[in-house]
Amino acid sequence: MITNPSFSKRGILPSHSIRALAENGAVITATPLDADQIQPASLDLRLGPVAHRVRASFLPGRNATVEDRLGELVLHTMPLDQGAVLETGCVYIVPLLESLALPDGINALANPKSSTGRIDVFTRVIADHAREFDKIATGYSGPLYAEISPRTFPILVRTGSRLCQIRFRAGPPASSDAATTLLHQRERLVSTDEADINNGIALSVDLAGPGRNEPIGFRAKRHSALIDVDEKARLDLADYWEPLTQRGSLILDPNEFYILASKESVKIPPTHAAEMVPFNPLVGEFRVHYAGFFDPGFGHAAGHGEGSRAVLEVRSHEVPFILEDGQIVGRLIYEPLTEPPEQVYGQGIGSHYQSQGLKLSKHFRVADEHWS
């Protein structure tokens, strides 16, 4: 039983509490944790030794394990120790190097890392007996798996690659619009005087852009070369992306993937983390932001930030949809931490997206820095 006193409080666990989980056996690793694997309020998850290509995405359900279902669905298995290419349009299941033995009162939530979402890799975490993706119930003991489906670019991965992350929560969600309103009055969470707070704080899309000659977004090019997920600043963005320069509105094609930015700058205080939730489909048939988790300190002065815009990974659903400048595209849910982390986002921990504007993933050379 873990007795760290911070677990008696409701909220997201900070880095030192995640380290306590690992030291006390609640997080079990096949190999020692990497030095930078624990983030301010999350833990990066590493791919294991093999990838199983499967016929279809699935959830195991209450009466089955993931291994049970793999026996029915695997098409072939690839070793990852020397690296392997995951092709677009295919679904892969990869056992992770981390497994869990959660104590009572601690649950977990997973999501893709920012760099994963920005290259249109659809990634979810599955646990045994799960009936939902990315959610691990209190008291769960067992392995974790990543479902990976590259949508636009083929990717090169290997054992130890990190495509997703997990955060741990003590107790039920501890967020409310009343608490967010008070926090905004104290911290000015978004760069607008009249914040729209209703089941989270609204973010709108910027299709006006920062200047006449600068793009308002990027559309992914199809049939591009593969992306090595572990290499940083190696790729020429012109080989993978088409800059978008038409201002005011944008027709989203359901076969295309877009990188856009929020009109508002975002600030996450050291006492909180935030998540962008899927927006109400009644106002538009599109999905924004695969990787929806914001660490404490993002865009905040405590992390040497001065407000950071949210980068939006956008894909339309079944039909073309016209997106207008200033249209609400998502809402941020702020949730308190049980206590502030030792270091926040941006404090010398390899934070790639602090003070960002319109910014592609870390895999691309910084030729777009003057656009941010």
mmCIF file of C-alpha atoms in Angstrom:
data_model
loop_
_atom_site.group_PDB
_atom_site.id
_atom_site.type_symbol
_atom_site.label_atom_id
_atom_site.label_comp_id
_atom_site.label_asym_id
_atom_site.label_seq_id
_atom_site.Cartn_x
_atom_site.Cartn_y
_atom_site.Cartn_z
ATOM 1 C CA MET A 1 0.000 0.000 0.000
ATOM 2 C CA ILE A 2 1.323 3.435 -0.994
ATOM 3 C CA THR A 3 1.264 5.966 1.800
ATOM 4 C CA ASN A 4 2.523 9.131 0.070
ATOM 5 C CA PRO A 5 0.469 11.876 1.796
ATOM 6 C CA SER A 6 -0.295 13.699 -1.467
ATOM 7 C CA PHE A 7 -2.557 10.802 -2.455
ATOM 8 C CA SER A 8 -5.040 11.814 0.225
ATOM 9 C CA LYS A 9 -5.931 14.873 -1.894
ATOM 10 C CA ARG A 10 -8.043 14.875 -5.052
ATOM 11 C CA GLY A 11 -6.359 15.797 -8.301
ATOM 12 C CA ILE A 12 -3.708 14.936 -10.849
ATOM 13 C CA LEU A 13 -0.492 13.539 -9.380
ATOM 14 C CA PRO A 14 2.692 15.580 -9.973
ATOM 15 C CA SER A 15 6.062 14.178 -11.034
ATOM 16 C CA HIS A 16 7.381 13.299 -7.581
ATOM 17 C CA SER A 17 4.190 11.379 -6.779
ATOM 18 C CA ILE A 18 4.505 9.479 -10.071
ATOM 19 C CA ARG A 19 8.055 8.606 -9.058
ATOM 20 C CA ALA A 20 6.664 7.343 -5.740
ATOM 21 C CA LEU A 21 4.246 5.116 -7.651
ATOM 22 C CA ALA A 22 7.175 3.555 -9.493
ATOM 23 C CA GLU A 23 9.259 3.156 -6.347
ATOM 24 C CA ASN A 24 6.369 1.477 -4.529
ATOM 25 C CA GLY A 25 5.505 -0.944 -7.336
ATOM 26 C CA ALA A 26 2.329 0.698 -8.660
ATOM 27 C CA VAL A 27 4.139 1.399 -11.934
ATOM 28 C CA ILE A 28 6.111 -1.638 -13.082
ATOM 29 C CA THR A 29 8.740 -1.346 -15.801
ATOM 30 C CA ALA A 30 10.400 -4.049 -17.890
ATOM 31 C CA THR A 31 13.522 -1.855 -18.045
ATOM 32 C CA PRO A 32 14.475 1.088 -15.786
ATOM 33 C CA LEU A 33 12.709 4.367 -16.467
ATOM 34 C CA ASP A 34 14.530 6.770 -18.778
ATOM 35 C CA ALA A 35 15.918 9.855 -17.061
ATOM 36 C CA ASP A 36 13.420 12.185 -18.765
ATOM 37 C CA GLN A 37 10.443 9.841 -18.885
ATOM 38 C CA ILE A 38 8.533 11.438 -15.997
ATOM 39 C CA GLN A 39 7.060 14.769 -17.052
ATOM 40 C CA PRO A 40 5.659 17.451 -14.687
ATOM 41 C CA ALA A 41 2.312 15.660 -14.375
ATOM 42 C CA SER A 42 2.524 12.614 -16.630
ATOM 43 C CA LEU A 43 4.614 9.577 -17.518
ATOM 44 C CA ASP A 44 5.714 8.811 -21.072
ATOM 45 C CA LEU A 45 4.959 5.227 -22.082
ATOM 46 C CA ARG A 46 7.475 3.212 -24.112
ATOM 47 C CA LEU A 47 6.816 0.704 -26.860
ATOM 48 C CA GLY A 48 7.802 -2.883 -26.086
ATOM 49 C CA PRO A 49 9.632 -5.488 -28.178
ATOM 50 C CA VAL A 50 6.992 -6.384 -30.811
ATOM 51 C CA ALA A 51 4.156 -4.902 -32.845
ATOM 52 C CA HIS A 52 1.125 -6.980 -33.823
ATOM 53 C CA ARG A 53 -0.716 -5.941 -36.941
ATOM 54 C CA VAL A 54 -4.393 -6.702 -36.381
ATOM 55 C CA ARG A 55 -7.456 -6.886 -38.581
ATOM 56 C CA ALA A 56 -9.340 -4.180 -36.709
ATOM 57 C CA SER A 57 -9.350 -1.985 -33.651
ATOM 58 C CA PHE A 58 -10.967 -3.575 -30.607
ATOM 59 C CA LEU A 59 -11.665 -3.391 -26.901
ATOM 60 C CA PRO A 60 -11.253 -6.619 -24.913
ATOM 61 C CA GLY A 61 -14.415 -6.154 -22.857
ATOM 62 C CA ARG A 62 -15.101 -7.173 -19.294
ATOM 63 C CA ASN A 63 -14.456 -10.897 -19.788
ATOM 64 C CA ALA A 64 -11.282 -10.912 -21.891
ATOM 65 C CA THR A 65 -7.668 -9.787 -21.832
ATOM 66 C CA VAL A 66 -5.925 -8.080 -24.721
ATOM 67 C CA GLU A 67 -3.879 -11.249 -25.296
ATOM 68 C CA ASP A 68 -7.107 -13.240 -25.587
ATOM 69 C CA ARG A 69 -8.324 -10.991 -28.403
ATOM 70 C CA LEU A 70 -4.945 -10.874 -30.135
ATOM 71 C CA GLY A 71 -5.170 -14.620 -30.636
ATOM 72 C CA GLU A 72 -8.211 -14.001 -32.845
ATOM 73 C CA LEU A 73 -7.114 -10.843 -34.655
ATOM 74 C CA VAL A 74 -3.354 -10.853 -35.328
ATOM 75 C CA LEU A 75 -2.312 -10.868 -38.998
ATOM 76 C CA HIS A 76 1.433 -10.845 -38.344
ATOM 77 C CA THR A 77 3.961 -9.808 -35.687
ATOM 78 C CA MET A 78 7.094 -7.676 -36.166
ATOM 79 C CA PRO A 79 10.067 -7.300 -33.821
ATOM 80 C CA LEU A 80 10.826 -3.695 -32.855
ATOM 81 C CA ASP A 81 14.326 -4.079 -31.421
ATOM 82 C CA GLN A 82 15.928 -2.952 -34.715
ATOM 83 C CA GLY A 83 13.042 -0.711 -35.711
ATOM 84 C CA ALA A 84 10.034 -1.337 -37.949
ATOM 85 C CA VAL A 85 7.813 0.715 -40.230
ATOM 86 C CA LEU A 86 4.145 1.083 -39.302
ATOM 87 C CA GLU A 87 2.165 1.732 -42.486
ATOM 88 C CA THR A 88 -0.716 4.151 -42.956
ATOM 89 C CA GLY A 89 -4.189 2.687 -42.842
ATOM 90 C CA CYS A 90 -3.117 -0.271 -40.695
ATOM 91 C CA VAL A 91 -3.828 -0.967 -37.027
ATOM 92 C CA TYR A 92 -1.099 -2.227 -34.698
ATOM 93 C CA ILE A 93 -1.153 -3.371 -31.080
ATOM 94 C CA VAL A 94 2.124 -2.958 -29.182
ATOM 95 C CA PRO A 95 2.693 -4.187 -25.604
ATOM 96 C CA LEU A 96 4.218 -1.387 -23.528
ATOM 97 C CA LEU A 97 7.265 -1.609 -21.286
ATOM 98 C CA GLU A 98 5.178 -0.216 -18.424
ATOM 99 C CA SER A 99 2.438 -2.080 -16.570
ATOM 100 C CA LEU A 100 0.373 -1.085 -13.548
ATOM 101 C CA ALA A 101 -0.658 -2.288 -10.107
ATOM 102 C CA LEU A 102 -2.703 0.723 -9.040
ATOM 103 C CA PRO A 103 -3.689 1.181 -5.412
ATOM 104 C CA ASP A 104 -7.291 1.866 -4.470
ATOM 105 C CA GLY A 105 -8.202 5.475 -5.089
ATOM 106 C CA ILE A 106 -5.756 6.032 -7.965
ATOM 107 C CA ASN A 107 -6.997 5.862 -11.553
ATOM 108 C CA ALA A 108 -5.166 6.688 -14.777
ATOM 109 C CA LEU A 109 -5.855 8.393 -18.094
ATOM 110 C CA ALA A 110 -3.766 8.207 -21.263
ATOM 111 C CA ASN A 111 -3.467 10.243 -24.456
ATOM 112 C CA PRO A 112 -1.064 10.668 -27.380
ATOM 113 C CA LYS A 113 1.989 12.871 -26.881
ATOM 114 C CA SER A 114 1.851 16.225 -28.650
ATOM 115 C CA SER A 115 4.407 15.191 -31.257
ATOM 116 C CA THR A 116 2.391 12.059 -32.015
ATOM 117 C CA GLY A 117 -0.830 13.942 -32.658
ATOM 118 C CA ARG A 118 0.907 16.523 -34.842
ATOM 119 C CA ILE A 119 1.964 13.847 -37.339
ATOM 120 C CA ASP A 120 -1.541 12.345 -37.458
ATOM 121 C CA VAL A 121 -0.760 9.106 -35.668
ATOM 122 C CA PHE A 122 -3.912 7.851 -33.968
ATOM 123 C CA THR A 123 -2.814 6.244 -30.693
ATOM 124 C CA ARG A 124 -4.803 4.874 -27.746
ATOM 125 C CA VAL A 125 -3.956 2.837 -24.658
ATOM 126 C CA ILE A 126 -5.766 -0.425 -23.878
ATOM 127 C CA ALA A 127 -5.856 -2.359 -20.607
ATOM 128 C CA ASP A 128 -7.118 -5.884 -19.947
ATOM 129 C CA HIS A 129 -10.901 -6.144 -19.509
ATOM 130 C CA ALA A 130 -11.265 -2.529 -20.681
ATOM 131 C CA ARG A 131 -14.538 -1.240 -22.093
ATOM 132 C CA GLU A 132 -13.083 2.200 -22.852
ATOM 133 C CA PHE A 133 -9.833 3.345 -24.437
ATOM 134 C CA ASP A 134 -7.327 5.467 -22.490
ATOM 135 C CA LYS A 135 -9.003 4.964 -19.093
ATOM 136 C CA ILE A 136 -7.613 2.657 -16.408
ATOM 137 C CA ALA A 137 -9.757 2.086 -13.352
ATOM 138 C CA THR A 138 -8.621 2.335 -9.760
ATOM 139 C CA GLY A 139 -7.069 -0.888 -8.518
ATOM 140 C CA TYR A 140 -6.171 -2.148 -12.018
ATOM 141 C CA SER A 141 -3.298 -4.612 -12.071
ATOM 142 C CA GLY A 142 -1.968 -5.770 -15.416
ATOM 143 C CA PRO A 143 -0.252 -4.885 -18.671
ATOM 144 C CA LEU A 144 -0.808 -1.900 -20.953
ATOM 145 C CA TYR A 145 -0.915 -1.863 -24.750
ATOM 146 C CA ALA A 146 -0.822 0.878 -27.358
ATOM 147 C CA GLU A 147 -3.104 0.778 -30.353
ATOM 148 C CA ILE A 148 -1.339 2.657 -33.159
ATOM 149 C CA SER A 149 -2.759 3.638 -36.546
ATOM 150 C CA PRO A 150 -0.765 6.102 -38.697
ATOM 151 C CA ARG A 151 -3.248 8.111 -40.758
ATOM 152 C CA THR A 152 -1.121 10.267 -43.095
ATOM 153 C CA PHE A 153 2.582 9.427 -42.762
ATOM 154 C CA PRO A 154 4.188 5.997 -42.297
ATOM 155 C CA ILE A 155 6.340 6.000 -39.170
ATOM 156 C CA LEU A 156 9.503 4.241 -38.039
ATOM 157 C CA VAL A 157 9.351 3.094 -34.417
ATOM 158 C CA ARG A 158 11.453 0.882 -32.185
ATOM 159 C CA THR A 159 11.454 -0.573 -28.693
ATOM 160 C CA GLY A 160 11.505 2.385 -26.312
ATOM 161 C CA SER A 161 9.815 4.870 -28.669
ATOM 162 C CA ARG A 162 7.312 7.077 -26.851
ATOM 163 C CA LEU A 163 4.036 7.820 -28.601
ATOM 164 C CA CYS A 164 1.674 8.201 -25.653
ATOM 165 C CA GLN A 165 1.658 9.304 -22.038
ATOM 166 C CA ILE A 166 -0.323 8.521 -18.924
ATOM 167 C CA ARG A 167 -1.380 10.655 -15.999
ATOM 168 C CA PHE A 168 -2.632 9.527 -12.622
ATOM 169 C CA ARG A 169 -5.512 10.956 -10.646
ATOM 170 C CA ALA A 170 -6.345 10.620 -6.966
ATOM 171 C CA GLY A 171 -10.093 10.355 -6.553
ATOM 172 C CA PRO A 172 -12.770 11.472 -9.033
ATOM 173 C CA PRO A 173 -12.263 14.471 -11.360
ATOM 174 C CA ALA A 174 -11.837 17.683 -9.389
ATOM 175 C CA SER A 175 -12.893 20.353 -11.885
ATOM 176 C CA SER A 176 -15.822 22.763 -12.175
ATOM 177 C CA ASP A 177 -16.733 25.900 -14.078
ATOM 178 C CA ALA A 178 -16.899 27.838 -10.802
ATOM 179 C CA ALA A 179 -13.325 26.855 -9.954
ATOM 180 C CA THR A 180 -12.176 27.649 -13.505
ATOM 181 C CA THR A 181 -13.796 31.093 -13.301
ATOM 182 C CA LEU A 182 -11.934 31.883 -10.085
ATOM 183 C CA LEU A 183 -8.689 30.573 -11.546
ATOM 184 C CA HIS A 184 -9.145 32.719 -14.669
ATOM 185 C CA GLN A 185 -9.759 35.808 -12.575
ATOM 186 C CA ARG A 186 -6.492 35.153 -10.754
ATOM 187 C CA GLU A 187 -4.304 33.887 -13.606
ATOM 188 C CA ARG A 188 -6.002 34.996 -16.850
ATOM 189 C CA LEU A 189 -5.925 31.519 -18.321
ATOM 190 C CA VAL A 190 -6.590 32.635 -21.897
ATOM 191 C CA SER A 191 -5.781 35.921 -23.617
ATOM 192 C CA THR A 192 -9.316 37.257 -23.760
ATOM 193 C CA ASP A 193 -11.123 39.573 -21.392
ATOM 194 C CA GLU A 194 -14.453 37.778 -21.706
ATOM 195 C CA ALA A 195 -13.638 34.090 -21.325
ATOM 196 C CA ASP A 196 -16.390 31.704 -22.428
ATOM 197 C CA ILE A 197 -16.572 29.215 -19.538
ATOM 198 C CA ASN A 198 -19.177 26.491 -19.941
ATOM 199 C CA ASN A 199 -18.028 22.923 -19.323
ATOM 200 C CA GLY A 200 -14.494 24.235 -19.747
ATOM 201 C CA ILE A 201 -12.971 27.393 -21.205
ATOM 202 C CA ALA A 202 -13.527 27.924 -24.939
ATOM 203 C CA LEU A 203 -10.765 28.145 -27.530
ATOM 204 C CA SER A 204 -11.331 29.438 -31.063
ATOM 205 C CA VAL A 205 -9.371 28.888 -34.273
ATOM 206 C CA ASP A 206 -7.099 31.543 -35.770
ATOM 207 C CA LEU A 207 -7.593 31.741 -39.533
ATOM 208 C CA ALA A 208 -6.429 35.359 -39.771
ATOM 209 C CA GLY A 209 -2.790 34.599 -39.064
ATOM 210 C CA PRO A 210 -0.059 36.719 -37.478
ATOM 211 C CA GLY A 211 0.959 38.535 -40.681
ATOM 212 C CA ARG A 212 0.231 38.909 -44.390
ATOM 213 C CA ASN A 213 2.988 36.605 -45.674
ATOM 214 C CA GLU A 214 2.793 34.010 -42.954
ATOM 215 C CA PRO A 215 0.661 30.838 -43.128
ATOM 216 C CA ILE A 216 -2.463 30.377 -41.052
ATOM 217 C CA GLY A 217 -1.908 26.629 -40.978
ATOM 218 C CA PHE A 218 -0.563 23.570 -42.781
ATOM 219 C CA ARG A 219 -2.175 20.766 -44.752
ATOM 220 C CA ALA A 220 -0.378 17.417 -44.792
ATOM 221 C CA LYS A 221 0.923 16.138 -48.120
ATOM 222 C CA ARG A 222 0.028 12.586 -48.984
ATOM 223 C CA HIS A 223 2.489 9.954 -50.199
ATOM 224 C CA SER A 224 5.381 11.548 -48.301
ATOM 225 C CA ALA A 225 8.406 9.711 -46.920
ATOM 226 C CA LEU A 226 8.284 8.034 -43.522
ATOM 227 C CA ILE A 227 8.918 9.795 -40.223
ATOM 228 C CA ASP A 228 11.310 8.386 -37.633
ATOM 229 C CA VAL A 229 9.471 9.232 -34.417
ATOM 230 C CA ASP A 230 12.686 9.371 -32.379
ATOM 231 C CA GLU A 231 14.592 11.851 -34.573
ATOM 232 C CA LYS A 232 14.277 15.569 -33.885
ATOM 233 C CA ALA A 233 14.669 18.503 -36.272
ATOM 234 C CA ARG A 234 15.762 16.354 -39.210
ATOM 235 C CA LEU A 235 12.945 16.709 -41.740
ATOM 236 C CA ASP A 236 12.219 19.488 -44.247
ATOM 237 C CA LEU A 237 8.651 20.635 -43.671
ATOM 238 C CA ALA A 238 8.208 21.352 -47.412
ATOM 239 C CA ASP A 239 8.440 17.603 -48.095
ATOM 240 C CA TYR A 240 5.492 16.892 -45.794
ATOM 241 C CA TRP A 241 3.362 20.017 -45.493
ATOM 242 C CA GLU A 242 1.627 22.582 -47.677
ATOM 243 C CA PRO A 243 1.365 26.040 -46.068
ATOM 244 C CA LEU A 244 -2.142 27.534 -46.058
ATOM 245 C CA THR A 245 -2.314 31.259 -46.821
ATOM 246 C CA GLN A 246 -5.980 31.984 -47.571
ATOM 247 C CA ARG A 247 -7.404 33.911 -44.663
ATOM 248 C CA GLY A 248 -10.795 34.071 -43.005
ATOM 249 C CA SER A 249 -12.169 30.603 -43.656
ATOM 250 C CA LEU A 250 -11.011 27.127 -44.567
ATOM 251 C CA ILE A 251 -12.860 24.217 -46.170
ATOM 252 C CA LEU A 252 -11.875 21.039 -44.337
ATOM 253 C CA ASP A 253 -11.720 18.085 -46.705
ATOM 254 C CA PRO A 254 -12.550 14.805 -44.922
ATOM 255 C CA ASN A 255 -9.544 13.143 -46.581
ATOM 256 C CA GLU A 256 -7.032 15.713 -45.323
ATOM 257 C CA PHE A 257 -5.189 16.508 -42.092
ATOM 258 C CA TYR A 258 -4.517 20.067 -40.932
ATOM 259 C CA ILE A 259 -2.366 21.834 -38.349
ATOM 260 C CA LEU A 260 -3.918 25.094 -37.145
ATOM 261 C CA ALA A 261 -3.570 27.265 -34.038
ATOM 262 C CA SER A 262 -5.882 28.760 -31.468
ATOM 263 C CA LYS A 263 -6.597 32.476 -31.540
ATOM 264 C CA GLU A 264 -6.114 32.662 -27.777
ATOM 265 C CA SER A 265 -2.871 32.170 -25.907
ATOM 266 C CA VAL A 266 -3.170 29.584 -23.151
ATOM 267 C CA LYS A 267 -1.705 29.567 -19.665
ATOM 268 C CA ILE A 268 -1.531 26.559 -17.313
ATOM 269 C CA PRO A 269 -0.554 27.517 -13.732
ATOM 270 C CA PRO A 270 1.880 25.258 -11.829
ATOM 271 C CA THR A 271 -1.001 24.183 -9.588
ATOM 272 C CA HIS A 272 -3.067 22.763 -12.448
ATOM 273 C CA ALA A 273 -3.060 20.621 -15.570
ATOM 274 C CA ALA A 274 -5.518 20.906 -18.445
ATOM 275 C CA GLU A 275 -7.071 18.794 -21.152
ATOM 276 C CA MET A 276 -8.739 19.820 -24.383
ATOM 277 C CA VAL A 277 -11.949 17.847 -24.663
ATOM 278 C CA PRO A 278 -13.688 16.828 -27.906
ATOM 279 C CA PHE A 279 -15.971 19.598 -29.027
ATOM 280 C CA ASN A 280 -19.729 19.212 -29.399
ATOM 281 C CA PRO A 281 -20.361 17.601 -32.812
ATOM 282 C CA LEU A 282 -23.637 19.496 -33.094
ATOM 283 C CA VAL A 283 -21.682 22.622 -34.095
ATOM 284 C CA GLY A 284 -19.501 21.002 -36.732
ATOM 285 C CA GLU A 285 -18.429 17.660 -38.121
ATOM 286 C CA PHE A 286 -14.757 17.879 -37.278
ATOM 287 C CA ARG A 287 -12.317 16.629 -34.671
ATOM 288 C CA VAL A 288 -9.691 18.852 -33.049
ATOM 289 C CA HIS A 289 -6.669 17.917 -30.988
ATOM 290 C CA TYR A 290 -5.734 14.241 -30.716
ATOM 291 C CA ALA A 291 -3.149 15.018 -28.027
ATOM 292 C CA GLY A 292 -5.166 16.994 -25.560
ATOM 293 C CA PHE A 293 -3.071 17.175 -22.366
ATOM 294 C CA PHE A 294 -1.332 20.362 -21.173
ATOM 295 C CA ASP A 295 1.292 20.095 -18.432
ATOM 296 C CA PRO A 296 1.503 22.554 -15.515
ATOM 297 C CA GLY A 297 3.594 25.552 -16.519
ATOM 298 C CA PHE A 298 2.656 25.471 -20.223
ATOM 299 C CA GLY A 299 2.546 29.092 -21.369
ATOM 300 C CA HIS A 300 3.058 30.303 -17.786
ATOM 301 C CA ALA A 301 5.772 32.604 -16.449
ATOM 302 C CA ALA A 302 6.787 29.893 -13.974
ATOM 303 C CA GLY A 303 7.927 27.838 -16.980
ATOM 304 C CA HIS A 304 9.505 30.837 -18.747
ATOM 305 C CA GLY A 305 6.481 31.158 -20.987
ATOM 306 C CA GLU A 306 4.521 34.236 -21.992
ATOM 307 C CA GLY A 307 1.352 32.550 -23.179
ATOM 308 C CA SER A 308 1.373 29.724 -25.702
ATOM 309 C CA ARG A 309 -1.227 29.111 -28.341
ATOM 310 C CA ALA A 310 -2.754 25.670 -28.564
ATOM 311 C CA VAL A 311 -1.796 23.873 -31.753
ATOM 312 C CA LEU A 312 -4.830 22.145 -33.221
ATOM 313 C CA GLU A 313 -4.706 18.834 -35.061
ATOM 314 C CA VAL A 314 -7.810 18.997 -37.217
ATOM 315 C CA ARG A 315 -9.599 16.406 -39.320
ATOM 316 C CA SER A 316 -13.102 16.647 -40.752
ATOM 317 C CA HIS A 317 -15.479 13.691 -40.459
ATOM 318 C CA GLU A 318 -17.680 12.477 -43.297
ATOM 319 C CA VAL A 319 -18.329 15.670 -45.261
ATOM 320 C CA PRO A 320 -16.419 18.852 -46.181
ATOM 321 C CA PHE A 321 -16.890 21.526 -43.529
ATOM 322 C CA ILE A 322 -16.215 25.276 -43.627
ATOM 323 C CA LEU A 323 -14.271 26.481 -40.599
ATOM 324 C CA GLU A 324 -14.466 30.229 -39.936
ATOM 325 C CA ASP A 325 -11.936 32.479 -38.220
ATOM 326 C CA GLY A 326 -12.794 32.791 -34.531
ATOM 327 C CA GLN A 327 -15.035 29.716 -34.478
ATOM 328 C CA ILE A 328 -14.983 27.812 -31.195
ATOM 329 C CA VAL A 329 -13.217 24.491 -31.763
ATOM 330 C CA GLY A 330 -12.529 23.112 -28.299
ATOM 331 C CA ARG A 331 -12.726 23.610 -24.562
ATOM 332 C CA LEU A 332 -10.009 23.341 -21.939
ATOM 333 C CA ILE A 333 -10.827 21.559 -18.696
ATOM 334 C CA TYR A 334 -8.544 22.679 -15.862
ATOM 335 C CA GLU A 335 -7.952 20.240 -13.046
ATOM 336 C CA PRO A 336 -5.901 20.840 -9.893
ATOM 337 C CA LEU A 337 -2.810 18.851 -9.023
ATOM 338 C CA THR A 338 -2.556 17.298 -5.591
ATOM 339 C CA GLU A 339 0.457 19.613 -5.201
ATOM 340 C CA PRO A 340 2.794 21.501 -7.565
ATOM 341 C CA PRO A 341 5.499 19.442 -9.337
ATOM 342 C CA GLU A 342 9.223 19.788 -8.709
ATOM 343 C CA GLN A 343 9.649 21.288 -12.185
ATOM 344 C CA VAL A 344 7.001 22.678 -14.496
ATOM 345 C CA TYR A 345 6.819 22.603 -18.275
ATOM 346 C CA GLY A 346 9.556 24.761 -19.780
ATOM 347 C CA GLN A 347 11.995 24.605 -16.847
ATOM 348 C CA GLY A 348 14.961 22.980 -18.586
ATOM 349 C CA ILE A 349 13.259 19.618 -19.160
ATOM 350 C CA GLY A 350 13.321 19.506 -22.968
ATOM 351 C CA SER A 351 9.924 21.164 -23.439
ATOM 352 C CA HIS A 352 9.527 21.557 -27.202
ATOM 353 C CA TYR A 353 6.390 23.672 -27.379
ATOM 354 C CA GLN A 354 6.741 26.378 -24.735
ATOM 355 C CA SER A 355 5.737 29.860 -26.014
ATOM 356 C CA GLN A 356 4.670 28.281 -29.294
ATOM 357 C CA GLY A 357 2.592 29.823 -32.020
ATOM 358 C CA LEU A 358 1.750 27.825 -35.121
ATOM 359 C CA LYS A 359 4.297 25.040 -34.727
ATOM 360 C CA LEU A 360 4.784 21.656 -36.325
ATOM 361 C CA SER A 361 6.069 18.632 -34.435
ATOM 362 C CA LYS A 362 9.627 18.365 -33.143
ATOM 363 C CA HIS A 363 10.570 16.120 -36.087
ATOM 364 C CA PHE A 364 10.847 19.079 -38.481
ATOM 365 C CA ARG A 365 13.665 21.575 -38.832
ATOM 366 C CA VAL A 366 12.925 24.958 -37.311
ATOM 367 C CA ALA A 367 12.376 26.744 -40.604
ATOM 368 C CA ASP A 368 8.979 27.917 -39.410
ATOM 369 C CA GLU A 369 10.230 29.630 -36.254
ATOM 370 C CA HIS A 370 9.595 33.122 -37.682
ATOM 371 C CA TRP A 371 5.926 32.155 -38.072
ATOM 372 C CA SER A 372 5.447 31.613 -34.353
#
